[in-house]
PDB file of C-alpha atoms in Angstrom:
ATOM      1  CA  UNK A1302     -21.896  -7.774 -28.308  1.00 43.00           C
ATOM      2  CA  UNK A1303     -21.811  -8.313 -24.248  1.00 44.00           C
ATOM      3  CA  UNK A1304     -21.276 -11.367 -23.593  1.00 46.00           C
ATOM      4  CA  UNK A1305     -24.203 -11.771 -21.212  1.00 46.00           C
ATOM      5  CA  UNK A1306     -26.465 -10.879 -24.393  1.00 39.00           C
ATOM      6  CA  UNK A1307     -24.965 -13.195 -26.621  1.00 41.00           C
ATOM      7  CA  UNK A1308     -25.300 -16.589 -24.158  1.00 48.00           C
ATOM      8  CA  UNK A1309     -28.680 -15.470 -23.691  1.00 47.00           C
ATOM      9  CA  UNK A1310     -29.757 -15.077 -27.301  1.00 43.00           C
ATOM     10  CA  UNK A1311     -27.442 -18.206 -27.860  1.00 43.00           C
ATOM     11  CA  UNK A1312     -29.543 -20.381 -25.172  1.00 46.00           C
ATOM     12  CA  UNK A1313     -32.651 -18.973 -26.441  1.00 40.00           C
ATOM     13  CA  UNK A1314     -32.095 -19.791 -29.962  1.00 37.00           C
ATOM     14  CA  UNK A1315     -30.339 -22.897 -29.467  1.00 36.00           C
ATOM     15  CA  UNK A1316     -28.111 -22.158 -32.047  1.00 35.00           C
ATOM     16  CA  UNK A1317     -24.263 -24.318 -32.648  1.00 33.00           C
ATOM     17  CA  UNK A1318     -21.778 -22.888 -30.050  1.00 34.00           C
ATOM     18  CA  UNK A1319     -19.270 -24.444 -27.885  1.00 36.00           C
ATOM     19  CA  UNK A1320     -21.442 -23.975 -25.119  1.00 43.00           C
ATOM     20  CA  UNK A1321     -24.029 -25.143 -26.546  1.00 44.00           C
ATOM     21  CA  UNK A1322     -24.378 -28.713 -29.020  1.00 38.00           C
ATOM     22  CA  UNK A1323     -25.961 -27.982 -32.370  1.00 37.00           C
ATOM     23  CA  UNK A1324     -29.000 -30.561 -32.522  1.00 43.00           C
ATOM     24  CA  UNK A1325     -30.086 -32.034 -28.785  1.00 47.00           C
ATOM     25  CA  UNK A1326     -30.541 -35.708 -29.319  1.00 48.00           C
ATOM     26  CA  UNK A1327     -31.480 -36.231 -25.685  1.00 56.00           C
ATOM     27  CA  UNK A1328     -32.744 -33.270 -23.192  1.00 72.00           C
ATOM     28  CA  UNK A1329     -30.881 -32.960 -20.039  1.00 91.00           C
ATOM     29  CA  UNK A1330     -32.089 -32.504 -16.633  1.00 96.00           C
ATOM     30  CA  UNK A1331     -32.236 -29.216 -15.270  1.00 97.00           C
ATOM     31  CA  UNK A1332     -30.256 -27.512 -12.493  1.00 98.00           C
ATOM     32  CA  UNK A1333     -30.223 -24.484 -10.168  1.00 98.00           C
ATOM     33  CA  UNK A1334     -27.364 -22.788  -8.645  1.00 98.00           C
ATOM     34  CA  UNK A1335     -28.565 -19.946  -5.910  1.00 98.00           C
ATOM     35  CA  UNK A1336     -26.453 -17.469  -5.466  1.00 98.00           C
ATOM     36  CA  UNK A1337     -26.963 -16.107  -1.789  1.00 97.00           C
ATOM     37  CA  UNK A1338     -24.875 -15.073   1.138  1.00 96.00           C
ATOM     38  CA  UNK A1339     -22.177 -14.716  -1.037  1.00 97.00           C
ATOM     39  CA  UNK A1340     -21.944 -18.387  -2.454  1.00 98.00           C
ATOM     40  CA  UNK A1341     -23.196 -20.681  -4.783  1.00 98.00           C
ATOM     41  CA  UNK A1342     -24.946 -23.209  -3.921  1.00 98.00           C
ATOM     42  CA  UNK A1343     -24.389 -25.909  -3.986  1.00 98.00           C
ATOM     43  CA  UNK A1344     -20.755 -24.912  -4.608  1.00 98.00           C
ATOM     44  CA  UNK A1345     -20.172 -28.771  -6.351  1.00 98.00           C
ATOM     45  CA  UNK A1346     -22.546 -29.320  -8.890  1.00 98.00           C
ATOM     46  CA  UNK A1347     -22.840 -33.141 -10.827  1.00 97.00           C
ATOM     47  CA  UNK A1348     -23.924 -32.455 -14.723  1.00 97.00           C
ATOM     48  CA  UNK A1349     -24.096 -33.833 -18.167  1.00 96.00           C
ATOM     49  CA  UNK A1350     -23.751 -32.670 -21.430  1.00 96.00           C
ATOM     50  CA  UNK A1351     -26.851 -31.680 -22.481  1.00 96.00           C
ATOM     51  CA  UNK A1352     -28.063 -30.796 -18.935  1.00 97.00           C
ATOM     52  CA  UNK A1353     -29.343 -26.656 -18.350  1.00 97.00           C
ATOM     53  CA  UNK A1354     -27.920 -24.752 -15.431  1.00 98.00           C
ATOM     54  CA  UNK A1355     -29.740 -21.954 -13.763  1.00 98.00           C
ATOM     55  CA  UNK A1356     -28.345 -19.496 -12.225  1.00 98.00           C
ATOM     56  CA  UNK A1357     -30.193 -17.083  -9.597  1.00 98.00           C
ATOM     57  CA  UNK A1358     -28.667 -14.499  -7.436  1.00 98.00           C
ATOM     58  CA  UNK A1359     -30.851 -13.790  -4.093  1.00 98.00           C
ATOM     59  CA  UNK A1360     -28.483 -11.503  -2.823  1.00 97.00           C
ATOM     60  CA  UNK A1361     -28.633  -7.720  -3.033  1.00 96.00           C
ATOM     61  CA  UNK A1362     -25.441  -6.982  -4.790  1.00 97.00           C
ATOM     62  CA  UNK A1363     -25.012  -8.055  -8.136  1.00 97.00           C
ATOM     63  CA  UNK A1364     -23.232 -11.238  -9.025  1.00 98.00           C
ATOM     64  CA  UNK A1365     -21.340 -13.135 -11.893  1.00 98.00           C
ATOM     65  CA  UNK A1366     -21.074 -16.930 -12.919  1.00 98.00           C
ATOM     66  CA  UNK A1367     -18.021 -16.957 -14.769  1.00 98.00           C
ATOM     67  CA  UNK A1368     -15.851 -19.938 -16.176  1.00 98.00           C
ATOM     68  CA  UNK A1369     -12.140 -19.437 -14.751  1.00 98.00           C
ATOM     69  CA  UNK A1370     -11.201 -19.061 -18.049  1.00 97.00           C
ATOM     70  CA  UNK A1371     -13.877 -16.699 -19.220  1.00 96.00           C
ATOM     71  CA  UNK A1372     -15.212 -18.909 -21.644  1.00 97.00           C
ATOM     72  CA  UNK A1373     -18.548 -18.805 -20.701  1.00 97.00           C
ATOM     73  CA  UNK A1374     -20.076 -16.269 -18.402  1.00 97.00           C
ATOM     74  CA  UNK A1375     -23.991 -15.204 -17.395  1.00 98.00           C
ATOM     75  CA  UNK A1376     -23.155 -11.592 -17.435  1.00 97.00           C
ATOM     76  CA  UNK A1377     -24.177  -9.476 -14.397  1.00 97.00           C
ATOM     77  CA  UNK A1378     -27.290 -10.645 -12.494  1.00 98.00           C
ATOM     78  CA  UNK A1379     -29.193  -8.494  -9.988  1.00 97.00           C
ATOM     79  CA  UNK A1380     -30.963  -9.611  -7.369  1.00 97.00           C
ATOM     80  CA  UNK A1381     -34.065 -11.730  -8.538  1.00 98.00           C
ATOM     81  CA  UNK A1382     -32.572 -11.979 -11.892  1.00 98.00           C
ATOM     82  CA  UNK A1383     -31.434 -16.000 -13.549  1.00 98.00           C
ATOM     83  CA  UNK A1384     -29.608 -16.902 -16.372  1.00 98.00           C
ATOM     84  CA  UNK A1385     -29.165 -20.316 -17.919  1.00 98.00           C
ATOM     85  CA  UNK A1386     -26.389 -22.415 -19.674  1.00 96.00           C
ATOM     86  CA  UNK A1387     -26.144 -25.474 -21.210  1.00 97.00           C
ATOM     87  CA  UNK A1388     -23.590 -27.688 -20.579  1.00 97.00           C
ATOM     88  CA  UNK A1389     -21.278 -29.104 -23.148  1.00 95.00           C
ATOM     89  CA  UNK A1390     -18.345 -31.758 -23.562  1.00 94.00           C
ATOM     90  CA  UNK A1391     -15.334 -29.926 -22.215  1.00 93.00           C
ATOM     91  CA  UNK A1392     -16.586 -26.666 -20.655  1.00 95.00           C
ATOM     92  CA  UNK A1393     -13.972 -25.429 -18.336  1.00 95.00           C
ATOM     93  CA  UNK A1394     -15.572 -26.637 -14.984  1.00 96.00           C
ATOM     94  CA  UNK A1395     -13.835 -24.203 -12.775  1.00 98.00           C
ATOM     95  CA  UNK A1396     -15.906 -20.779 -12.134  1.00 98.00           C
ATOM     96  CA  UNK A1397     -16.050 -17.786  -9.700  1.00 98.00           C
ATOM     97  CA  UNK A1398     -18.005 -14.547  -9.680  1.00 98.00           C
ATOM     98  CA  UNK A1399     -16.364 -11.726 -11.829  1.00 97.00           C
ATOM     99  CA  UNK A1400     -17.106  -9.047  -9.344  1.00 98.00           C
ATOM    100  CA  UNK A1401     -16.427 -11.182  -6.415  1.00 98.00           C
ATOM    101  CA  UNK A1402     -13.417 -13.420  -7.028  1.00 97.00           C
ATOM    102  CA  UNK A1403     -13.450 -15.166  -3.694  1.00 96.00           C
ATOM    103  CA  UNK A1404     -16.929 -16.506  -4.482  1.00 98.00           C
ATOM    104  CA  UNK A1405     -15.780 -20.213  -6.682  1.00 98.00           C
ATOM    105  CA  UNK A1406     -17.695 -22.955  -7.235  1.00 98.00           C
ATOM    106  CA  UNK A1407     -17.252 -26.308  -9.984  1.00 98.00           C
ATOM    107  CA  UNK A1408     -19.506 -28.433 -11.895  1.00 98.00           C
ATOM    108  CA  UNK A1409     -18.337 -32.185 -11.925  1.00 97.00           C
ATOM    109  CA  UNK A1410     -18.492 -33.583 -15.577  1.00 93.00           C
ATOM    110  CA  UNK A1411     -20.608 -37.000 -16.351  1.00 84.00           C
TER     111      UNK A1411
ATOM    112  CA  UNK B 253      -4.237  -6.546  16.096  1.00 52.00           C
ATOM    113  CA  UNK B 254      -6.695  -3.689  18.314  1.00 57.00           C
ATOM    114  CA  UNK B 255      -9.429  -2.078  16.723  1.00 55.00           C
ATOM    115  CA  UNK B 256      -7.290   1.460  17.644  1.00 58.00           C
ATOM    116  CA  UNK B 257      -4.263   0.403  16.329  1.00 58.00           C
ATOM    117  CA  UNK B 258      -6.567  -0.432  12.641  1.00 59.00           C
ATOM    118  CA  UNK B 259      -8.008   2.428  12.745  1.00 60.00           C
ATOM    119  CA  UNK B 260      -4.827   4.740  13.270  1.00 57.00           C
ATOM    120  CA  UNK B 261      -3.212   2.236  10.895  1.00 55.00           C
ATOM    121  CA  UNK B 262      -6.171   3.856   8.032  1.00 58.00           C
ATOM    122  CA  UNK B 263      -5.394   7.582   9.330  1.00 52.00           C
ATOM    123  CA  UNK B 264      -8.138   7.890  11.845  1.00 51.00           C
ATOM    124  CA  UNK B 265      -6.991   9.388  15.216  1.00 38.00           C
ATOM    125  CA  UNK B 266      -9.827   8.202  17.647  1.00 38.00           C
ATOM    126  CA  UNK B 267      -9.758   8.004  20.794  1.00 34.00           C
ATOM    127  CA  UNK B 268     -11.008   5.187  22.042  1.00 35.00           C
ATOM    128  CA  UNK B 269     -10.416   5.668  25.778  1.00 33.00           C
ATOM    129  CA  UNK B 270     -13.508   4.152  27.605  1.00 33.00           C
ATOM    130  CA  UNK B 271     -13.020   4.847  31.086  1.00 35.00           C
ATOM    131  CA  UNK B 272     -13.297   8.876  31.103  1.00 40.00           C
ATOM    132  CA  UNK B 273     -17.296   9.838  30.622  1.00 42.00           C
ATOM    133  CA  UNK B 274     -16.409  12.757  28.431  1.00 46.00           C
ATOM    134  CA  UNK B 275     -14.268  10.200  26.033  1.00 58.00           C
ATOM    135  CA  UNK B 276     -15.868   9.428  22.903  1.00 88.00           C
ATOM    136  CA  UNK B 277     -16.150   5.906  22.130  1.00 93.00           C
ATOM    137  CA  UNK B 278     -17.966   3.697  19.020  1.00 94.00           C
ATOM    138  CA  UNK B 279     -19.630   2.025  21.695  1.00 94.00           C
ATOM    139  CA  UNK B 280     -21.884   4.972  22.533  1.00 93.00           C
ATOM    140  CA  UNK B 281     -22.987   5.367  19.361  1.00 95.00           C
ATOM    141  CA  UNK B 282     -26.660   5.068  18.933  1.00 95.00           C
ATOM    142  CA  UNK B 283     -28.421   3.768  15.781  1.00 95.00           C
ATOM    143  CA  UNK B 284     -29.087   6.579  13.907  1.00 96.00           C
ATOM    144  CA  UNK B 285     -25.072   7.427  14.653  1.00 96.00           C
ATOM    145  CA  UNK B 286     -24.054   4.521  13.532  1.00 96.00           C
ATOM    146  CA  UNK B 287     -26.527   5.112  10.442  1.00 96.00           C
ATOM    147  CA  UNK B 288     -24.297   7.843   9.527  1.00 96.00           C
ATOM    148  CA  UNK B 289     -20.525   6.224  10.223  1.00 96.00           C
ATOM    149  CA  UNK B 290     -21.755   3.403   7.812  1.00 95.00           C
ATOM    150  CA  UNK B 291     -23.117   5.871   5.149  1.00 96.00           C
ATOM    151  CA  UNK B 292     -19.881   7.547   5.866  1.00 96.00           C
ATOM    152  CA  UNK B 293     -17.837   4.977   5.600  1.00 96.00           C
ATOM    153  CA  UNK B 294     -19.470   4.016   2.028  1.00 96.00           C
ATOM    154  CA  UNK B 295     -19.016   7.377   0.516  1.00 97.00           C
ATOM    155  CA  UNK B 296     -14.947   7.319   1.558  1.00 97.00           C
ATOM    156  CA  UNK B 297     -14.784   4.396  -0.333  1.00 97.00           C
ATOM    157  CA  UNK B 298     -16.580   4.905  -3.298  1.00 98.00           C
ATOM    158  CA  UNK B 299     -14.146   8.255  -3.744  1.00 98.00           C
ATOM    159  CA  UNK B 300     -11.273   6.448  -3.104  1.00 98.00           C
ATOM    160  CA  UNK B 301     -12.317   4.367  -5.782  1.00 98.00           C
ATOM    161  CA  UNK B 302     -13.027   6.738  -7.955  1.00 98.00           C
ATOM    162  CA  UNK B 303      -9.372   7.988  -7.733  1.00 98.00           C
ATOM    163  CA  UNK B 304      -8.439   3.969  -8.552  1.00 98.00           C
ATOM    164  CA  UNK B 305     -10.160   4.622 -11.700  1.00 98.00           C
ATOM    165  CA  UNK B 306      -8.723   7.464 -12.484  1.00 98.00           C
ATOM    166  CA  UNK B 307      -5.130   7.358 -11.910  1.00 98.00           C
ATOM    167  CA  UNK B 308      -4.431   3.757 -12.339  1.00 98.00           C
ATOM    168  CA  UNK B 309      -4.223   1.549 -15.355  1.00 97.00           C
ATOM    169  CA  UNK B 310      -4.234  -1.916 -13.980  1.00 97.00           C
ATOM    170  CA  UNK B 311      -7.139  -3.902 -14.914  1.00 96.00           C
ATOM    171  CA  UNK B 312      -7.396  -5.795 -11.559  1.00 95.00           C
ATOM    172  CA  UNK B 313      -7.397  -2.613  -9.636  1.00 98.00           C
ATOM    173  CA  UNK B 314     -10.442  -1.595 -11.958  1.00 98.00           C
ATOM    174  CA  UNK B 315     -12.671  -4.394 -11.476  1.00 96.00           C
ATOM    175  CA  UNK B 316     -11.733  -3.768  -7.517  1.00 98.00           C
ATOM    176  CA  UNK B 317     -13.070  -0.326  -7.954  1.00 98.00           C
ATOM    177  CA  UNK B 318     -16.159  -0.594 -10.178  1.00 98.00           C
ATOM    178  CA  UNK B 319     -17.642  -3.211  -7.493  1.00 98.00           C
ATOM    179  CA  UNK B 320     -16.618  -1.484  -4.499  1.00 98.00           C
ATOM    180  CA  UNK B 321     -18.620   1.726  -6.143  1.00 98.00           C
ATOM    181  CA  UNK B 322     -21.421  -0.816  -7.223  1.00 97.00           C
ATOM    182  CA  UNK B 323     -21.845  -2.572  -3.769  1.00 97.00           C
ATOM    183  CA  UNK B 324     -21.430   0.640  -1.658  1.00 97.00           C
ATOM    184  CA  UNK B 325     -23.862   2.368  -3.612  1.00 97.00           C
ATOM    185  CA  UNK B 326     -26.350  -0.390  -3.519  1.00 96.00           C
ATOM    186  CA  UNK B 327     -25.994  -0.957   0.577  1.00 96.00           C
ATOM    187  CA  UNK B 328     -26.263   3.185   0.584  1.00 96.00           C
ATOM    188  CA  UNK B 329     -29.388   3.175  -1.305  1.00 96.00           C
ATOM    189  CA  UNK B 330     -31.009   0.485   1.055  1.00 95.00           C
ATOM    190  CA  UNK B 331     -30.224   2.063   4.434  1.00 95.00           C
ATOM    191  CA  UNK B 332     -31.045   4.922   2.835  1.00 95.00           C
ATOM    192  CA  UNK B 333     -34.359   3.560   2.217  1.00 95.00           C
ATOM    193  CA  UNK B 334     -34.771   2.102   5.403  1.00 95.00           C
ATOM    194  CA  UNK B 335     -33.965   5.355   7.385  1.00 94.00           C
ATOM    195  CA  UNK B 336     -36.767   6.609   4.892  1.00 96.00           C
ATOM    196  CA  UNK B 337     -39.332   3.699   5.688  1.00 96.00           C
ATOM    197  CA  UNK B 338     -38.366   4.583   9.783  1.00 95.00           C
ATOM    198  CA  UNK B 339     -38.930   8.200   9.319  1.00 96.00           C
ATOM    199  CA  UNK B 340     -35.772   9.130  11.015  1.00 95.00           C
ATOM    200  CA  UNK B 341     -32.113  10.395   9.748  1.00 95.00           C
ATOM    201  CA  UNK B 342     -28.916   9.798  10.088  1.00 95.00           C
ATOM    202  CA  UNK B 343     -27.106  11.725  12.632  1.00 96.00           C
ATOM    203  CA  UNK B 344     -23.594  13.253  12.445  1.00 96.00           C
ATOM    204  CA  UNK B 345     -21.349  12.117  15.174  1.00 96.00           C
ATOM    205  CA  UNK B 346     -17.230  12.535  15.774  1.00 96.00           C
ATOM    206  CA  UNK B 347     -16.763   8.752  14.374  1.00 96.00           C
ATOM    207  CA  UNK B 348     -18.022  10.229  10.917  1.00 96.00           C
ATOM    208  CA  UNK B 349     -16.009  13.633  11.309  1.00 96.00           C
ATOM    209  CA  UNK B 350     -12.807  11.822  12.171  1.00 95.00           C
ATOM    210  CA  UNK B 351     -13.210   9.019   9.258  1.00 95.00           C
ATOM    211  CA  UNK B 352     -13.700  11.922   6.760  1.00 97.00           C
ATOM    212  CA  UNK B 353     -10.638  13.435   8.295  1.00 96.00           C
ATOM    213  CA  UNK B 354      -8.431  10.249   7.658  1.00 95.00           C
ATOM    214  CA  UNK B 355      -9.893   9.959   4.448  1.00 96.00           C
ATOM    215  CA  UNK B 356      -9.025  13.608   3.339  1.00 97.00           C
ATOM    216  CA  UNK B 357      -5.086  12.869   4.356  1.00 96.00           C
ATOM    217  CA  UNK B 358      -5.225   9.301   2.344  1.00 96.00           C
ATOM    218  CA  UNK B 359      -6.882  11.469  -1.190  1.00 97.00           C
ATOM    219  CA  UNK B 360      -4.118  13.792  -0.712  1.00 97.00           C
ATOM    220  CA  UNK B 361      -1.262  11.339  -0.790  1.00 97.00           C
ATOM    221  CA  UNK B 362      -2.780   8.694  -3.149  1.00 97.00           C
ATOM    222  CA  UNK B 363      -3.409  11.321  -5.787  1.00 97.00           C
ATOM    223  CA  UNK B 364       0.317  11.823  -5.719  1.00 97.00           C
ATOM    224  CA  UNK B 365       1.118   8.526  -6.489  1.00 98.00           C
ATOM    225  CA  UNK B 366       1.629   6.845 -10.026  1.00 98.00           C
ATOM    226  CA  UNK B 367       1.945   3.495 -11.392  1.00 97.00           C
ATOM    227  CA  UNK B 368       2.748   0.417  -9.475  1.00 97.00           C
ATOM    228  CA  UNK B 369       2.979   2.932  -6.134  1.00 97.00           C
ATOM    229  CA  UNK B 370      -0.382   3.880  -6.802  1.00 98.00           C
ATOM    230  CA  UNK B 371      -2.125   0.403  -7.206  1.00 98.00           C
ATOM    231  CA  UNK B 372       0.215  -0.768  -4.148  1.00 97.00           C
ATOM    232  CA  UNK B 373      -1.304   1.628  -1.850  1.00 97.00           C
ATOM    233  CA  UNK B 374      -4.557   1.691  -2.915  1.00 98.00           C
ATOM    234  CA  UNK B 375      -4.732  -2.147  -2.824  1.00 98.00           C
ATOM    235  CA  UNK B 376      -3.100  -2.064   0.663  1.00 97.00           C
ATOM    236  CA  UNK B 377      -5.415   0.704   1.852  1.00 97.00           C
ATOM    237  CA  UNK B 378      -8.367  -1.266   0.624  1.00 98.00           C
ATOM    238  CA  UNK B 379      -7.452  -4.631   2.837  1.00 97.00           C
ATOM    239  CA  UNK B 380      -6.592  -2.368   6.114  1.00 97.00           C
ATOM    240  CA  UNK B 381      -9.971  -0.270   5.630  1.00 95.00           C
ATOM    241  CA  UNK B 382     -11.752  -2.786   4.961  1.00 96.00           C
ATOM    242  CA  UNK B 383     -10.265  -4.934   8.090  1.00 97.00           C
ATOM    243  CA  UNK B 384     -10.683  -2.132  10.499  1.00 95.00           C
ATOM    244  CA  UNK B 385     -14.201  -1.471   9.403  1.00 95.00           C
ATOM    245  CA  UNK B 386     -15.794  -4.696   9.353  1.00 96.00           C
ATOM    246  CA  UNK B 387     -13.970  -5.452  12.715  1.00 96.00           C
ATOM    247  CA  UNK B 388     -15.665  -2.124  14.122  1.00 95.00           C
ATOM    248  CA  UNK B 389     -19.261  -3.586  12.781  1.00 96.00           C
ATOM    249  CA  UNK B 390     -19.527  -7.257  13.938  1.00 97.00           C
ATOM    250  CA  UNK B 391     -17.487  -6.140  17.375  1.00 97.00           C
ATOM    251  CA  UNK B 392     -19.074  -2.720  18.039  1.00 96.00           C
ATOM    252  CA  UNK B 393     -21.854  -1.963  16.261  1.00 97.00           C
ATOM    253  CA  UNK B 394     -23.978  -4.920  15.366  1.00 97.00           C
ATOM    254  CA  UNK B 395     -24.019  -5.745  19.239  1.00 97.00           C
ATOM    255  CA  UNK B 396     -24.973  -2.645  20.104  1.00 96.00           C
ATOM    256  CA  UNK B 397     -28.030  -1.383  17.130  1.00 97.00           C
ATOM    257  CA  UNK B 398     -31.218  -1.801  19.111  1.00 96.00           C
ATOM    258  CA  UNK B 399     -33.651  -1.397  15.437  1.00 96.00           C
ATOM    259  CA  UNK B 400     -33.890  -5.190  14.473  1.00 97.00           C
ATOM    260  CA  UNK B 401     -34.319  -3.595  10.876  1.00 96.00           C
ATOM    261  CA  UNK B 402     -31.311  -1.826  11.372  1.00 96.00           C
ATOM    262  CA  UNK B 403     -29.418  -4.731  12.764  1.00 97.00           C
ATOM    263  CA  UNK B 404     -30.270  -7.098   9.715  1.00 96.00           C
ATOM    264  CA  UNK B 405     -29.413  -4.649   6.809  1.00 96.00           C
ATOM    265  CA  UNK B 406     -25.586  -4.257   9.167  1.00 96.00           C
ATOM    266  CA  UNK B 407     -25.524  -7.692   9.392  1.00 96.00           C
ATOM    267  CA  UNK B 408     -26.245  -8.089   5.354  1.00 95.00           C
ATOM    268  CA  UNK B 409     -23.615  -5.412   5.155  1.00 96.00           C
ATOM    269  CA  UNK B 410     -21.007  -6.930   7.225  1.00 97.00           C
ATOM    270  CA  UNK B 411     -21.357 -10.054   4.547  1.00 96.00           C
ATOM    271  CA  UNK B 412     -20.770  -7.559   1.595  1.00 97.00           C
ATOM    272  CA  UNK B 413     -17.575  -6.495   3.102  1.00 97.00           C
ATOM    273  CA  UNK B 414     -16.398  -9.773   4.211  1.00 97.00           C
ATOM    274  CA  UNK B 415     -16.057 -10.452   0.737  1.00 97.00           C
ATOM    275  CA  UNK B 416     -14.575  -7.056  -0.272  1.00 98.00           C
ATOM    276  CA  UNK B 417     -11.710  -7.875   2.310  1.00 98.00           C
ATOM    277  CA  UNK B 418     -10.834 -11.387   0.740  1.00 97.00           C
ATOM    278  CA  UNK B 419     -11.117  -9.464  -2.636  1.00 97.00           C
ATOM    279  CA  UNK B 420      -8.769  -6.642  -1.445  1.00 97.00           C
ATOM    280  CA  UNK B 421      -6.717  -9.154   0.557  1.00 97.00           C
ATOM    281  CA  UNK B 422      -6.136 -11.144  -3.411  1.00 96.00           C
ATOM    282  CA  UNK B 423      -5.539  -8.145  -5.112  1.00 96.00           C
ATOM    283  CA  UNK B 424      -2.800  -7.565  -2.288  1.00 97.00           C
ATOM    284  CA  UNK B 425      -1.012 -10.983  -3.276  1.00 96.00           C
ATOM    285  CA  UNK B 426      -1.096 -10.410  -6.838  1.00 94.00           C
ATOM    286  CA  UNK B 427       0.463  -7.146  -6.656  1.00 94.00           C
ATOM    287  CA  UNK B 428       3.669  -7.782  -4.804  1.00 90.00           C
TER     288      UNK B 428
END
């Protein structure tokens, strides 16, 4: 299964991953990352466990948000296109886009 | 480094003599020219990375190759479409004949190549075509397309392959 599928249906769901905790005590505040001019932004992002990232890429090539160690990943967005991830104790904070490795970004951990 | 000496460092013997009127120089180019060198220009790449996929077997080299074909396909299809939404078409100039000619000379001696050689000098081609290219577009053509359509789809180009030179230039480093 792509990955890209699988953290979709995964965030959908809310199912138990390690992206994702099993029962949300507390909802988290949501975020957005744009991806444009070949960035993210904002490249330094504060979250929480529990918080929701979205990702959107406005430019017109496609674009990645990948963790450095490929442990979680939004699969290939095209322009206009989002994907979201929740955050989770320990997710590798370090991430970059897959097609475009000079393009890196972090969250900062609560 | 001169824009000549890039461009005869990627095989391309232009001159770029500006002082005789009969010289040919990227600075004459007119939009729908330039239209074409950057269409051109694409397509070269794309079949060079083609070859990548074919002959090598490094899995960095491959990622390299499948965006360069996805991004120069996707800035192809929108000038493309703007050319289509002007009414006009690209025109055929000797910066296009001579880039095809440098490009026919680097197929013919990557395809020979195996291995390590291979994903050496296709990496190292990458970073020098790539430098000479996006040098010729923010120093020569973006100042001189008159289209403000035009100008902004370069310009959104030029950022494209900004990013496929620090790519290329990585890919580089890891290989040596």
């Amino acid at each position: 299964m792509h990955r890209r599928t699988l953290l979709k249906r995964l965030v959908a769901a809310g199912a138990a991953t390690g992206l994702a905790p099993s029962s949300r005590v507390l909802a988290g505040r949501a975020h957005r990352v744009e991806i444009k001019a070949f960035a993210f932004v904002p490249a330094r992002l504060k979250v929480a466990p529990g918080d929701e990232i979205t990702w959107i890429n406005r430019d017109v090539v496609p674009h990645t948000a990948t963790a450095a160690d490929e442990s979680w990943d939004t699969g290939t967005l095209d322009q206009g296109q989002s994907a979201t991830l929740t955050v989770s104790e320990g997710m590798q904070v370090r991430y970059l886009c897959a097609h475009h490795p000079s393009m890196v970004a972090e969250l900062v951990l609560d | 480094m001169t824009l000549k000496r890039m461009l005869a460092g990627i095989g391309l013997a232009v001159s770029l003599a500006v002082a005789p009127a009969s010289a040919e120089s990227p600075a004459d180019l007119n939009d729908l020219e330039i239209a074409h060198v950057a269409y051109t220009a694409d397509n070269i790449d794309i079949r060079y990375a083609h070859l990548a996929l074919g002959i090598s077997t490094n899995p960095e080299i491959h990622k390299f190759a499948k965006t360069m074909i996805r991004d120069h396909t996707k800035v192809n299809e929108l000038a493309l479409a703007l050319l289509k939404k002007l009414k006009v078409q690209p025109k055929d100039n000797f910066l296009s004949r001579s880039l095809i000619k440098g490009s026919e000379k680097l197929v013919d001696e990557m395809a020979g190549l195996r291995g390590a050689e291979f994903d050496k000098r296709y990496a190292e081609n990458e970073l020098a075509y790539h430098q000479a290219v996006n040098k010729l577009v923010e120093d020569t053509f973006i100042p001189n397309i008159e289209n403000p359509e035009v100008k902004a789809l370069f310009e959104q180009g030029l950022q494209i392959f900004k990013a496929h030179e620090k790519h290329a230039e990585m890919m580089v480093k890891s290989l040596q």
